[in-house]
Coordinates of N, CA and C and ligand atoms in Angstrom, one line a residue:
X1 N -16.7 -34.0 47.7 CA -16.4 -33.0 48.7 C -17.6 -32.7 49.6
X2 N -17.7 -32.9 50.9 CA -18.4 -32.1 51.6 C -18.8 -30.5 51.9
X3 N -19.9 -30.2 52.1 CA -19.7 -28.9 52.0 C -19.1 -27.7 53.3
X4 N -18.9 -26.8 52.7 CA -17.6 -25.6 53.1 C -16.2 -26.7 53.2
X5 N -16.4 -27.9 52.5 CA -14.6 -28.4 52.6 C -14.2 -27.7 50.8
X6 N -13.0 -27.5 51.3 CA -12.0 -26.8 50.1 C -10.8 -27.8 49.7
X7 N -11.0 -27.2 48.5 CA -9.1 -28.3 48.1 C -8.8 -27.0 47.3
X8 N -7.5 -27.2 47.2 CA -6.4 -26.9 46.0 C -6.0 -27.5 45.1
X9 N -6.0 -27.0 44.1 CA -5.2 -28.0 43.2 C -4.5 -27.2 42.1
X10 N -3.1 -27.7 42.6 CA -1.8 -26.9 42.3 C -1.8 -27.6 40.7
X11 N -1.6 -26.4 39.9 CA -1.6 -26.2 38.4 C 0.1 -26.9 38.2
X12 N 0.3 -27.7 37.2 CA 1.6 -27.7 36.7 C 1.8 -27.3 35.7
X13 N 0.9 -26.5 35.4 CA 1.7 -25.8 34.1 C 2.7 -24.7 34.4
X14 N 3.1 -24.3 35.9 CA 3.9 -23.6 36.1 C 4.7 -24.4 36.5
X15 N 4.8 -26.0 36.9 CA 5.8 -26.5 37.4 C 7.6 -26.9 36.0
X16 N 8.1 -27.3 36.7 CA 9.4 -27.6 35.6 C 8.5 -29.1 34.3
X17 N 8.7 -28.9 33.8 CA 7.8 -29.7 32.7 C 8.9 -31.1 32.1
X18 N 10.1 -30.6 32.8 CA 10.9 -31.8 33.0 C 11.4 -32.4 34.0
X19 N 10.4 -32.0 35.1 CA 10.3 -32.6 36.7 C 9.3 -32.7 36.6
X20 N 8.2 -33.4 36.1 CA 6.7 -33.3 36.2 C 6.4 -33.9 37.6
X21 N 7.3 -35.2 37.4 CA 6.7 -36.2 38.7 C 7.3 -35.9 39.9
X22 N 8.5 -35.2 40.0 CA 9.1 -34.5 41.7 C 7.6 -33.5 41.7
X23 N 7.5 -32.6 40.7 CA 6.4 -31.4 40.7 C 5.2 -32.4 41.8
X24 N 4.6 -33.6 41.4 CA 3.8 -33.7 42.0 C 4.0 -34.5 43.1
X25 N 5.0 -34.8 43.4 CA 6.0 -35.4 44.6 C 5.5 -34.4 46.0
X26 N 6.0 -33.2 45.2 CA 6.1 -32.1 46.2 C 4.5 -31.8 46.5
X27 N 3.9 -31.9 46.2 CA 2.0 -31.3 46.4 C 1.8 -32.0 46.8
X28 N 1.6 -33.5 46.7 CA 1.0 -34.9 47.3 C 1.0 -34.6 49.1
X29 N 1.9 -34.4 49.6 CA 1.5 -34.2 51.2 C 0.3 -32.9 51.8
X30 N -0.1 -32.0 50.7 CA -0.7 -30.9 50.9 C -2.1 -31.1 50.4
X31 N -2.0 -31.6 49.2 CA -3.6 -31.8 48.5 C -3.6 -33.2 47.9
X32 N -4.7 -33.6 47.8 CA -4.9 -34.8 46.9 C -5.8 -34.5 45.5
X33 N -5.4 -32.9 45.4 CA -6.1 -32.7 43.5 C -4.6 -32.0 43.1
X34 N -4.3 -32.6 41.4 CA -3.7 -31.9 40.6 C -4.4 -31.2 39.1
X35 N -4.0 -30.1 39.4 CA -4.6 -29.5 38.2 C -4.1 -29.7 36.6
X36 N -5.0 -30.0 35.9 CA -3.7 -30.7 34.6 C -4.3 -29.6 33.2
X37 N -3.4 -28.7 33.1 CA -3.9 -27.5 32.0 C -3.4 -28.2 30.2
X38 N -4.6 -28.3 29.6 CA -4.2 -28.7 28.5 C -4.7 -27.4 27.4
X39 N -3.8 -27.3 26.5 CA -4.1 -26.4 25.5 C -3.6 -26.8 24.2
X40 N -4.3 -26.5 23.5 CA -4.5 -27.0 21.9 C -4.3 -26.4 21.1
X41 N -3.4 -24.6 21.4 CA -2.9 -24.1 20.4 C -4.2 -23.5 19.3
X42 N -5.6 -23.8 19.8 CA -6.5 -23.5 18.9 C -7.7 -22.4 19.7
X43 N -8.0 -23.0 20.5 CA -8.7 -22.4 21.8 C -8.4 -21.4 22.3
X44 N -7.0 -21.7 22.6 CA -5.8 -20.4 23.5 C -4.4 -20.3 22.3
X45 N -3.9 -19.5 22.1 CA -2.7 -19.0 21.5 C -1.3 -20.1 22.4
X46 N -1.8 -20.7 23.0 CA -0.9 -21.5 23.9 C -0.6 -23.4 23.7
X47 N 0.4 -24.1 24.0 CA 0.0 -25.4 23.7 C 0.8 -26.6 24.9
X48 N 0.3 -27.0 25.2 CA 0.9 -27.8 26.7 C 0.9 -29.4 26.2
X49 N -0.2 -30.3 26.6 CA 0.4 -31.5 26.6 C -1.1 -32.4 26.2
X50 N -0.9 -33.4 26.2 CA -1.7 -34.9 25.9 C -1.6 -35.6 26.9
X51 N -2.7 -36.7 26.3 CA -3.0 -37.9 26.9 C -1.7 -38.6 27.6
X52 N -0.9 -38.8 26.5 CA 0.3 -39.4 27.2 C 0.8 -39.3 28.2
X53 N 1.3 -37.8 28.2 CA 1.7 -37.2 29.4 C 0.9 -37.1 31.0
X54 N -1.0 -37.5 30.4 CA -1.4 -37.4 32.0 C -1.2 -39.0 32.0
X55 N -1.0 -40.2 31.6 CA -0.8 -41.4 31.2 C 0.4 -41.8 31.9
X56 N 1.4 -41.1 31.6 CA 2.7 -40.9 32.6 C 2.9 -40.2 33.9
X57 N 2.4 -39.4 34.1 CA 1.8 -38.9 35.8 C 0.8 -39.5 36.4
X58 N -0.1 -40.3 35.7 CA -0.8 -41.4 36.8 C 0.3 -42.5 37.3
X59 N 1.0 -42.9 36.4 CA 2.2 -44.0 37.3 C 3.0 -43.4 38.8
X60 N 2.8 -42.0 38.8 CA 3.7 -41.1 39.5 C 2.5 -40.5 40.4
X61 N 1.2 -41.1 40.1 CA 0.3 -39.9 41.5 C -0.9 -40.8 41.4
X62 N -1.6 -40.7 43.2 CA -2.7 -41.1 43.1 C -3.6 -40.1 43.0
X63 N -2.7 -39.0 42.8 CA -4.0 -37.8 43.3 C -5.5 -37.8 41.9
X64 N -6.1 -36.7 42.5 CA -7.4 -36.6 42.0 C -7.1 -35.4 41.0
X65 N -7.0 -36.3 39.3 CA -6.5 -35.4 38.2 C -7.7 -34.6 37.4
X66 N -7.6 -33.1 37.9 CA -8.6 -32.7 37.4 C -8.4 -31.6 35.7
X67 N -8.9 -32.4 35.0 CA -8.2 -31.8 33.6 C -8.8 -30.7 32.9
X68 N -8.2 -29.5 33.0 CA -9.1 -28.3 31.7 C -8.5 -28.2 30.7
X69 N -9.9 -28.6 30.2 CA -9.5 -28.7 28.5 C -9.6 -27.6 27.7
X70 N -8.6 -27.0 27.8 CA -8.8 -25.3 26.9 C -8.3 -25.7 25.5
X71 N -9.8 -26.5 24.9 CA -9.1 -27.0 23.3 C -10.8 -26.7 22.8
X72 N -10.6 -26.7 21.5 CA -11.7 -26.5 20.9 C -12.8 -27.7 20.1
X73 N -12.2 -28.6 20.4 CA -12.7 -29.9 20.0 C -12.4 -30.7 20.6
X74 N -12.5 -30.6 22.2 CA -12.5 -31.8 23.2 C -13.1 -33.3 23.2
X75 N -13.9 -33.2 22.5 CA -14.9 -34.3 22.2 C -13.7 -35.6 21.7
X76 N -13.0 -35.2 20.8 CA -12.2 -36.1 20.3 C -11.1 -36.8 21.5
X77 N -11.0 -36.1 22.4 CA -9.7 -36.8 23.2 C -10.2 -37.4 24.1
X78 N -12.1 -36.9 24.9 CA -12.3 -37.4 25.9 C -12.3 -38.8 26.1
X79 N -12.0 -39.9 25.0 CA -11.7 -41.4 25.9 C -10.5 -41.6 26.0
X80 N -9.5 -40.9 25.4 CA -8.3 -40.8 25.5 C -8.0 -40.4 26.9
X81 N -8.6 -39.1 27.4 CA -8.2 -38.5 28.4 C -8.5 -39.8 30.0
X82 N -9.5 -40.0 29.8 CA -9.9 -41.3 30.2 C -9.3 -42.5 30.3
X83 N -8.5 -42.7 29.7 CA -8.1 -43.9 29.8 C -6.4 -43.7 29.9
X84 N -6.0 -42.2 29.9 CA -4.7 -42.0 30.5 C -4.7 -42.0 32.1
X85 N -6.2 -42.0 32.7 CA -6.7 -42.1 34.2 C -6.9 -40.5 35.0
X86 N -7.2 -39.8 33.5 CA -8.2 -38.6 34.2 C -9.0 -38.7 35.0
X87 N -9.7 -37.9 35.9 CA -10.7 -38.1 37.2 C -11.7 -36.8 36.4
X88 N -11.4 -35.8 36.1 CA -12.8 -35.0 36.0 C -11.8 -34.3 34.7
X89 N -13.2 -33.9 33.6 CA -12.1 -33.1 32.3 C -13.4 -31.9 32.6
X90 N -12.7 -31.2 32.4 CA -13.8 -29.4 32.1 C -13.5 -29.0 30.8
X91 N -14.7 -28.8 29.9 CA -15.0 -28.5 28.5 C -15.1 -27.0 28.3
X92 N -14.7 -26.5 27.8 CA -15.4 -24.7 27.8 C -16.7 -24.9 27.1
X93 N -17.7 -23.6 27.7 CA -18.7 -23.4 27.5 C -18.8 -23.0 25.7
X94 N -17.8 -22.0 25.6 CA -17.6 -20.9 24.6 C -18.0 -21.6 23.4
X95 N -17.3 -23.0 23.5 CA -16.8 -24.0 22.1 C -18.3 -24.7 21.7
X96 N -19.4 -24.7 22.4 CA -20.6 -25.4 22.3 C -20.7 -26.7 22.0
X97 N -21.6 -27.1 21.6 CA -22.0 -29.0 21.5 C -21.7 -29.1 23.2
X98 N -22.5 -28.7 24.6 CA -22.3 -28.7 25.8 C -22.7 -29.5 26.3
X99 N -24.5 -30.2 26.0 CA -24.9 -31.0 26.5 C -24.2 -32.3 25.8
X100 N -23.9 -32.2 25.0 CA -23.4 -33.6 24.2 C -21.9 -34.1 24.9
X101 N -21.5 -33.3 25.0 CA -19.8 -33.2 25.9 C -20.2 -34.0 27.5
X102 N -21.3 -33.2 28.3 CA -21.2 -33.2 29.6 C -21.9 -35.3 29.5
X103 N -22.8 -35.5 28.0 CA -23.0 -36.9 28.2 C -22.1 -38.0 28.1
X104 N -21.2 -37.4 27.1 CA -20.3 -38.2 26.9 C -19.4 -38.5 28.0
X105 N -19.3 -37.4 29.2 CA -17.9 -37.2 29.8 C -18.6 -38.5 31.1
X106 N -20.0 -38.4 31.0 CA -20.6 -39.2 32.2 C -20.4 -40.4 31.4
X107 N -20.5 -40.6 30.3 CA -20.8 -42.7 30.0 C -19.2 -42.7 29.9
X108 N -18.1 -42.2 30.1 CA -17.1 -42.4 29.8 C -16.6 -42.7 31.8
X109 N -17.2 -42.3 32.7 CA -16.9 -42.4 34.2 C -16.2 -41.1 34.2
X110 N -16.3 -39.8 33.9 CA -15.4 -39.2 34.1 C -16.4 -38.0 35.0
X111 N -16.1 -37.2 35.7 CA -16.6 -36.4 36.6 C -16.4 -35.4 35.4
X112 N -17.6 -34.7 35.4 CA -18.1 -33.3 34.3 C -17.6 -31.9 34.7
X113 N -16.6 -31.3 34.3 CA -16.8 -30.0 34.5 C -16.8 -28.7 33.2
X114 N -17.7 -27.5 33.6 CA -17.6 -26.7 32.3 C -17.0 -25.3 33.2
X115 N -16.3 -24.8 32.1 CA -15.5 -23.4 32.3 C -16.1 -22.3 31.6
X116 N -16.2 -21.8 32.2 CA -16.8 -20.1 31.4 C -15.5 -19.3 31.7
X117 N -14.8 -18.5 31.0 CA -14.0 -17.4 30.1 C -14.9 -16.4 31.2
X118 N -13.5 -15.2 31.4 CA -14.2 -13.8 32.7 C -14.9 -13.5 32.2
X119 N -15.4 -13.5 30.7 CA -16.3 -12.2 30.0 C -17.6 -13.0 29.3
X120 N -17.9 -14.5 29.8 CA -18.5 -15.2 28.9 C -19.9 -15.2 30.1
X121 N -21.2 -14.8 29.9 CA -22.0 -14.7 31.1 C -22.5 -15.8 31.7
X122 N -22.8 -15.8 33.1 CA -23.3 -17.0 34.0 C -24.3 -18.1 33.3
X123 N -25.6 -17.5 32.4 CA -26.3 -17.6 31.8 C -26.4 -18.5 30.6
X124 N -24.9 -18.8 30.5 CA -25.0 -20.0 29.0 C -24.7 -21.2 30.3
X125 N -24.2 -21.4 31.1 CA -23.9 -22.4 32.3 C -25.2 -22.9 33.1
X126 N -26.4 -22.2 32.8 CA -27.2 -22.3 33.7 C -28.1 -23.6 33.2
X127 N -28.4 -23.9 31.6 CA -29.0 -24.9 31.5 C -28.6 -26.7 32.0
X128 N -27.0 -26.4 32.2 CA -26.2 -27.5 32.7 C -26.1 -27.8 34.2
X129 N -26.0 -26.5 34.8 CA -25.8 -26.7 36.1 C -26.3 -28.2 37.3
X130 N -27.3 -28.8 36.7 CA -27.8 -30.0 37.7 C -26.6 -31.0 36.8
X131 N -26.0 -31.1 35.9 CA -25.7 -31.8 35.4 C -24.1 -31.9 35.5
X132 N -23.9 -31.8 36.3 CA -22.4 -30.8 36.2 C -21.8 -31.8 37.9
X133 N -20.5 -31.7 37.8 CA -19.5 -32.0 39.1 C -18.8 -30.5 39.3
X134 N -19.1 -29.7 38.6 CA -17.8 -28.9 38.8 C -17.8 -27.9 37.8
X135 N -18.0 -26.3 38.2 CA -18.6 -25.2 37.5 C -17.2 -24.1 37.9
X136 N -16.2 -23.9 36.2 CA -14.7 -23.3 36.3 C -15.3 -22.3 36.1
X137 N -15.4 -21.3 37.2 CA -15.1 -19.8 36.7 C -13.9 -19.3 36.6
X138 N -13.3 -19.2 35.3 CA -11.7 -18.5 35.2 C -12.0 -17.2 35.7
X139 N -10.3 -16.8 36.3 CA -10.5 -15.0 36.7 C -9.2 -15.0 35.8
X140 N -8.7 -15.5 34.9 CA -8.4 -14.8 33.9 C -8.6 -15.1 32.4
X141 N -8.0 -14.9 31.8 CA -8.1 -15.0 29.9 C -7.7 -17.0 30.5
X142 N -7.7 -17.3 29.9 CA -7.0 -18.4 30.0 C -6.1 -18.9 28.3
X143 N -4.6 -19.7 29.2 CA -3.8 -19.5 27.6 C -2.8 -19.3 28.7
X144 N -2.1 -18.8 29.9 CA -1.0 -18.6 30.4 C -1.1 -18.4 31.9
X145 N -0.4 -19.0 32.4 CA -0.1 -18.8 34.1 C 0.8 -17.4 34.5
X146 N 0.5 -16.9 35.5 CA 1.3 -15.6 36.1 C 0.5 -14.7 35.4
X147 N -0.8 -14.7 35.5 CA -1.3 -13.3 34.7 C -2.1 -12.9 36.3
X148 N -2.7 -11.7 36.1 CA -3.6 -11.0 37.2 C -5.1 -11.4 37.3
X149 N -5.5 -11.8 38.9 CA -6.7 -12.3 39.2 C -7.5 -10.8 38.5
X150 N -8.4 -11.5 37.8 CA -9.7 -10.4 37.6 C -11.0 -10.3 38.3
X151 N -11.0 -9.3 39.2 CA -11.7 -9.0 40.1 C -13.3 -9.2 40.3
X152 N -13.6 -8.6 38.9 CA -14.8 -8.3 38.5 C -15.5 -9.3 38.0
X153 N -14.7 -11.0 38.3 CA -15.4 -11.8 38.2 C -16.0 -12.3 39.3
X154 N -15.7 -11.8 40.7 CA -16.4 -12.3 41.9 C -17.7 -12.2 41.9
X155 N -18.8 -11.4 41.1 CA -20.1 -11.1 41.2 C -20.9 -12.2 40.9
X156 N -20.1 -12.8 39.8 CA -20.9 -13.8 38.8 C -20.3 -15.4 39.8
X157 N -19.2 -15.4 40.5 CA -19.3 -16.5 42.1 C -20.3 -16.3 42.4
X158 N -20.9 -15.1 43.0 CA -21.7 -15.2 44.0 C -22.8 -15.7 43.5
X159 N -23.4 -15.0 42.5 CA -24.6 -15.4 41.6 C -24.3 -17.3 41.4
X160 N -23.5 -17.7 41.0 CA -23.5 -18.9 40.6 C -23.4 -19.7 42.0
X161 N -23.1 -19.1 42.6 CA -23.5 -20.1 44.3 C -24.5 -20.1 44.6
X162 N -25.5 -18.6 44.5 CA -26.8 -18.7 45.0 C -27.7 -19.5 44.0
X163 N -27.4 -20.0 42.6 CA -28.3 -20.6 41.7 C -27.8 -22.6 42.0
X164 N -27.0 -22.6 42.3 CA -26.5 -23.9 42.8 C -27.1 -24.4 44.4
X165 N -27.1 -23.7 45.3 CA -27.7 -23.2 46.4 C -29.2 -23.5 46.0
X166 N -29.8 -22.7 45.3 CA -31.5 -22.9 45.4 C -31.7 -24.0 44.8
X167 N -31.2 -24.4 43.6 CA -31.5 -25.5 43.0 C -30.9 -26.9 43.9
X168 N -30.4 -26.5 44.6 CA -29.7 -27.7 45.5 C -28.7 -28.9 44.5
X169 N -28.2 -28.1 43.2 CA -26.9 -28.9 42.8 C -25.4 -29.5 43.7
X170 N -25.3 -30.4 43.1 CA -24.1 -30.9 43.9 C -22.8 -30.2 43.3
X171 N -22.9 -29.6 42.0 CA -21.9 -29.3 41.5 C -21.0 -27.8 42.4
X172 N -19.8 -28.1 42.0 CA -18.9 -27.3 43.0 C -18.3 -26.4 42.4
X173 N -17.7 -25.4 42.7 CA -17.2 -24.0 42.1 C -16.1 -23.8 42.2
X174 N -15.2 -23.9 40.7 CA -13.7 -23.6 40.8 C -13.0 -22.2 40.8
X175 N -12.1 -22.1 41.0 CA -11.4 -20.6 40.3 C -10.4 -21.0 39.9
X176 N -9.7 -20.1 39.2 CA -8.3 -19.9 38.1 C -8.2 -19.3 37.2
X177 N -6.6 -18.8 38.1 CA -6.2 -17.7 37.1 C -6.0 -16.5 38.6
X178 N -4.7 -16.5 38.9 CA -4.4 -15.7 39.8 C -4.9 -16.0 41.2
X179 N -4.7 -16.9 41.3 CA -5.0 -17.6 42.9 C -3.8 -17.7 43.7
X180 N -3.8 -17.2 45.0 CA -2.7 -17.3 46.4 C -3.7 -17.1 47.1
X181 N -3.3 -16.5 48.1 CA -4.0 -16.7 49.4 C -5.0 -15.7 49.5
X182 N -4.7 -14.3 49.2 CA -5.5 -12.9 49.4 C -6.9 -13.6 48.2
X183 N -6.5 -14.1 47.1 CA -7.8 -14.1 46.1 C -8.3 -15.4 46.2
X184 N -8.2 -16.4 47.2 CA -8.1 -17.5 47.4 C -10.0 -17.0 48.5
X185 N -9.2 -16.4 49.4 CA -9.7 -16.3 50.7 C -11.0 -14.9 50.3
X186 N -10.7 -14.3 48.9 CA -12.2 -13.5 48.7 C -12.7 -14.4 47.6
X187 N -12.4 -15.2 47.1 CA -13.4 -16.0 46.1 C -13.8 -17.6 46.9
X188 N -13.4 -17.5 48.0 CA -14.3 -19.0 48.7 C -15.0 -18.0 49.8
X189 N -15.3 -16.6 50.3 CA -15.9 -16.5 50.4 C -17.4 -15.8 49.6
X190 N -17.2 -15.8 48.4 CA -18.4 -16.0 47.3 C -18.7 -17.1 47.0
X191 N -18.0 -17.9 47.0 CA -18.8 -19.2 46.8 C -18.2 -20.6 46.0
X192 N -16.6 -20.3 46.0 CA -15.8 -21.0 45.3 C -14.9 -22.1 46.5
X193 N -14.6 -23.2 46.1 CA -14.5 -24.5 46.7 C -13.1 -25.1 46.2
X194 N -13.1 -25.0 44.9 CA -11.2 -25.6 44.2 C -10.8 -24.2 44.0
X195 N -9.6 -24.0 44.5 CA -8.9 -23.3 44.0 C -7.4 -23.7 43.5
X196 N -7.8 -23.5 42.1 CA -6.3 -23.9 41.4 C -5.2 -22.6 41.2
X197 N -4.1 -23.2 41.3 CA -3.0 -22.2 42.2 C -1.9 -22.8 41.2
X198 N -1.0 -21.9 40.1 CA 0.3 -22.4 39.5 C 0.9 -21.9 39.9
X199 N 1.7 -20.3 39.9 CA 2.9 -19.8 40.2 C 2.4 -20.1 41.8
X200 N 1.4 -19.3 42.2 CA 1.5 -19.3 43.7 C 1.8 -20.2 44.5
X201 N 2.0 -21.8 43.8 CA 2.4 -22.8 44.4 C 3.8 -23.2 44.3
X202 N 4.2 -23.2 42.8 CA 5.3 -23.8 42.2 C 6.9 -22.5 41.9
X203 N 6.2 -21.7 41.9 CA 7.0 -21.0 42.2 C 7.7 -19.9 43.3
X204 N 7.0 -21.1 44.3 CA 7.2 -20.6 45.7 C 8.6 -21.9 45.9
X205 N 9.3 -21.4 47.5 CA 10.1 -22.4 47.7 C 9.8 -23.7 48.5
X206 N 8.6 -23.6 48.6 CA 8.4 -24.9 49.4 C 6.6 -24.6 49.0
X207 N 6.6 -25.5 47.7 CA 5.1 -26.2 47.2 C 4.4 -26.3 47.6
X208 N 4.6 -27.0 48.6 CA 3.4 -27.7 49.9 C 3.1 -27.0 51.1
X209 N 4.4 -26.3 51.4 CA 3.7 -25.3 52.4 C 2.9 -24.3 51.8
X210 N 3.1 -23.7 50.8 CA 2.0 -22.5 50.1 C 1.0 -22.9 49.4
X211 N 0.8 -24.9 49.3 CA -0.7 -25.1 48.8 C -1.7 -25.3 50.6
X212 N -0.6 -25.5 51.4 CA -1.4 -25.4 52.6 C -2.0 -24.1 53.0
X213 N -1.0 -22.8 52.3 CA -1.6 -21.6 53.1 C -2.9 -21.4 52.3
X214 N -2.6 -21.5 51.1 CA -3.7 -21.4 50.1 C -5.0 -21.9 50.6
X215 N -5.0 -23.2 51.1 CA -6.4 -23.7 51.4 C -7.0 -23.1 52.8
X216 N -5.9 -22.6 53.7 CA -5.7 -22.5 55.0 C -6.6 -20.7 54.8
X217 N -6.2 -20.0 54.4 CA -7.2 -18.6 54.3 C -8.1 -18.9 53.4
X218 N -8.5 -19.9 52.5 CA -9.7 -20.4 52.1 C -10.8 -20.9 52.5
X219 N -10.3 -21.8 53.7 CA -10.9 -22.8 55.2 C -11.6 -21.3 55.9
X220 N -10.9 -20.5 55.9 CA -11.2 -19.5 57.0 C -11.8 -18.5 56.6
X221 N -12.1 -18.2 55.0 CA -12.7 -17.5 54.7 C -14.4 -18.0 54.6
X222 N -14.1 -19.3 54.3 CA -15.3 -20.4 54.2 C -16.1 -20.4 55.9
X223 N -15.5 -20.7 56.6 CA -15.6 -20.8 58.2 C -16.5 -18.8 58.8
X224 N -15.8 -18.4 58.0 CA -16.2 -16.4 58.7 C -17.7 -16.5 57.5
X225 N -18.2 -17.2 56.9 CA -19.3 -17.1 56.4 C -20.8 -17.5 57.7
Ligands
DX5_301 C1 -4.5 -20.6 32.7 C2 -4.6 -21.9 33.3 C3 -4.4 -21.9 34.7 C4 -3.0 -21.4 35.1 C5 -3.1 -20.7 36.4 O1 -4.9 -20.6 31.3 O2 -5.9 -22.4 33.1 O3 -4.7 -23.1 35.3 O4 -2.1 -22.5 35.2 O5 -1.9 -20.1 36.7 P1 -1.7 -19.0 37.8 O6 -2.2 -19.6 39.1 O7 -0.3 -18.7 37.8 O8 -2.6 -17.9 37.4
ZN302 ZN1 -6.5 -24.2 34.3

C-alpha cells in the first residue's frame, strides 16, 4: 500500500457461513482485502474455522487474505495457513514467543502481522514494529462481531503512528472491532490504514456499496490530514 491509500477489509465472520463464496462474490468489486477471523475456542470464548476453509475460499477469491489468528498457539497452523493461500496471518501479542512467530511467518512468505487486545499497551509492540507488515489495534475485546468500537483506544493510534512515522517502518495500522463509517473516518484520521468492517458490511443490504462508504470517509478523513 502506498501511503494515505486505505483498504477495507470486510470481516466474514459476520457473513452467512454457508454462503462464504457469494459473501466474497459480493466485496470483490469494492475491495481486494478479505478479512478471515479465526478463533480457537482457547484465546477467545469463541470458535470459527481452519485451514480448510481459507483453502476453499482461495478457489472462490483472488483477493488479499488477511488472517487473525485469535488462537493461542498459532505457531502450529502457520504452514498450514500458508499453504491454504493465506497472504498475511496476525499473531496476538498477549500469547508471546513474538519474535519467533513474526520469523517464522517471514520464511514461510507470509506478510507479518501482530494484534494488541484494547487494554494490552503500545509498549509490548514496540520491540517488533520494524519487523512487522501490519500493526492490529483491536477496538474491541476480540471473540465476537456487532460489539461497540472502544473509543479510548484512539490515543494508543496515534502514538503508534507517530513511532512508525519516526522510525520510518513500512508497517501499516489496522482497526477492528466496531468499524462503519463515523469510526472508520476518526481512526484513519489517527493513523489507521485497514479498516476491517463485519456487520457494517454484511449486514447491510448491498456489501459493496457500504465497503465503498467505509473506505470513502476513510479517504477523506486521510486527505483533511
Ligand atoms: C472480532 C473480530 C472482528 C469482527 C469485527 O473478534 O476480530 O474481525 O469480525 O466485527 P464488527 O465489524 O461487527 O465489529
Ligand atoms: Zn478480526
Amino acid at each position: 500500500m502506498h501511503p494515505g491509500e486505505v483498504r477495507v477489509a470486510p470481516s466474514i465472520l459476520s457473513a452467512d457461513f454457508g454462503e462464504l463464496a457469494a459473501a466474497l462474490a459480493a466485496v470483490a468489486p469494492a475491495t481486494d482485502w478479505v478479512h478471515v477471523d479465526v478463533m480457537d475456542g482457547h484465546f477467545v470464548p469463541n470458535l470459527t474455522l481452519g485451514p480448510p476453509v481459507v483453502a476453499s475460499l482461495r478457489r472462490h477469491s483472488s483477493a488479499f487474505f488477511d488472517c487473525h489468528l485469535m488462537m493461542t498457539d498459532p505457531g502450529e497452523y502457520l504452514e498450514a495457513f500458508r499453504e491454504a493461500g493465506a497472504d498475511l496471518a496476525t499473531v496476538h501479542v498477549e500469547i508471546g514467543a513474538t519474535a519467533a512467530l513474526i520469523t517464522e511467518m517471514h520464511r514461510l512468505g507470509l506478510r507479518a502481522g501482530l494484534a494488541l487486545n484494547p487494554d494490552t499497551p503500545l509498549e509490548l509492540a514496540l520491540p517488533f514494529i520494524d519487523d512487522l507488515d501490519l500493526l492490529l489495534l483491536m477496538t474491541v475485546f476480540p471473540g465476537f462481531a456487532g460489539q461497540s468500537f472502544i473509543s479510548s483506544v484512539v490515543p494508543k493510534i496515534q502514538a503508534a503512528e507517530r513511532v512508525i512515522a519516526l522510525r520510518g517502518a513500512r508497517c501499516c495500522i489496522e482497526v477492528d472491532g466496531g468499524i462503519a463509517e463515523e469510526t472508520a473516518a476518526l481512526t484513519a484520521a489517527a493513523g489507521a490504514r485497514v479498516f476491517v468492517a463485519g456487520s457494517a458490511v454484511f449486514n447491510r443490504d448491498d456489501p459493496a456499496a457500504a465497503t465503498r462508504a467505509i473506505a470513502a470517509a476513510a479517504s477523506a478523513a486521510v486527505r483533511r490530514q
